[in-house]
């Protein structure tokens, strides 16, 4: 089983953002994406914070999949589901949640 070590996490982060300029670009794109309403722009931005903390983070392919999944080897999994196209007030209807 792979080990979730500090050096392994650091290597993942450095692969994702190998320079201060790239880190600045990633953060700028992430903030812009997370400020969007359109799910096509919003959902990819959910994976950037996961990658910045060393997770293998991505949007799974296929229909009716979570918006972003973060995985630290076999130690921890996190699934994110956002409803960016809903109004900020009120409840999200049961038809919109699976």
C-alpha positions as MATLAB code, in Angstrom:
seq = 'XXXXXXXXXXXXXXXXXXXXXXXXXXXXXXXXXXXXXXXXXXXXXXXXXXXXXXXXXXXXXXXXXXXXXXXXXXXXXXXXXXXXXXXXXXXXXXXXXX';
ca = [
       0.000    0.000    0.000;
       1.408    3.463   -0.885;
       2.492    5.599    2.026;
       1.061    9.042    2.548;
       4.269   10.738    3.704;
       5.212   14.386    3.892;
       7.788   13.890    1.143;
       5.204   12.209   -1.124;
       2.715   15.028   -0.501;
       5.412   17.651   -1.106;
       6.350   15.982   -4.386;
       2.713   16.068   -5.537;
       2.378   19.753   -4.666;
       5.664   20.644   -6.380;
       4.582   18.773   -9.514;
       1.328   20.747   -9.575;
       2.926   24.140   -8.912;
       6.688   24.028   -9.471;
       7.294   27.782   -9.181;
       5.957   30.856   -7.371;
       4.674   32.217  -10.699;
       2.748   29.009  -11.374;
       1.358   29.018   -7.823;
       0.137   32.581   -8.325;
      -1.523   31.576  -11.609;
      -3.182   28.515  -10.014;
      -4.551   30.553   -7.112;
      -5.831   33.273   -9.441;
      -7.590   30.709  -11.669;
      -8.984   28.905   -8.619;
     -10.438   32.096   -7.105;
     -11.932   33.091  -10.439;
     -13.447   29.639  -10.954;
     -14.875   29.418   -7.449;
     -16.481   32.820   -7.974;
     -18.359   31.583  -11.045;
     -21.934   30.363  -11.150;
     -21.638   28.167  -14.250;
     -20.861   24.592  -13.212;
     -18.504   24.149  -16.176;
     -16.235   26.832  -14.732;
     -16.873   26.200  -11.032;
     -16.383   22.435  -10.835;
     -12.784   22.252  -12.166;
     -11.775   24.936   -9.651;
     -12.814   22.608   -6.805;
      -9.854   20.335   -7.509;
      -7.132   23.006   -7.194;
      -7.293   23.323   -3.369;
      -7.016   19.543   -3.079;
      -3.909   19.491   -5.250;
      -2.416   22.331   -3.196;
      -2.698   20.179   -0.043;
      -1.156   17.139   -1.719;
      -4.235   15.181   -2.735;
      -4.775   13.433   -6.026;
      -7.735   15.676   -6.920;
      -9.924   15.587  -10.015;
     -13.426   15.617  -11.438;
     -14.430   12.005  -12.119;
     -15.556   11.265  -15.661;
     -19.068   10.123  -16.433;
     -22.597   11.259  -15.731;
     -23.869   11.941  -12.196;
     -20.427   11.892  -10.576;
     -19.218   14.073   -7.720;
     -17.897   17.518   -8.671;
     -14.422   16.816   -7.299;
     -12.777   13.961   -5.456;
      -9.656   14.309   -3.355;
      -7.619   11.256   -2.423;
      -4.549   10.791   -0.271;
      -3.583    7.266   -1.361;
      -5.727    4.781    0.568;
      -5.725    6.893    3.731;
      -8.395    9.502    3.129;
     -10.959   10.293    0.444;
     -13.008   13.450    0.213;
     -15.872   13.997   -2.200;
     -17.145   17.502   -2.979;
     -20.540   18.303   -4.462;
     -21.392   21.930   -5.214;
     -24.641   23.509   -6.330;
     -23.174   26.689   -7.791;
     -26.141   27.346  -10.079;
     -28.637   27.525   -7.210;
     -29.645   30.737   -5.483;
     -27.682   31.422   -2.282;
     -30.878   31.450   -0.210;
     -33.289   28.615    0.377;
     -33.045   24.873    0.207;
     -31.721   22.688   -2.566;
     -34.524   20.432   -3.734;
     -34.350   16.668   -3.317;
     -34.489   16.259   -7.124;
     -31.138   18.055   -7.364;
     -29.375   15.858   -4.805;
     -28.513   12.238   -5.475;
];
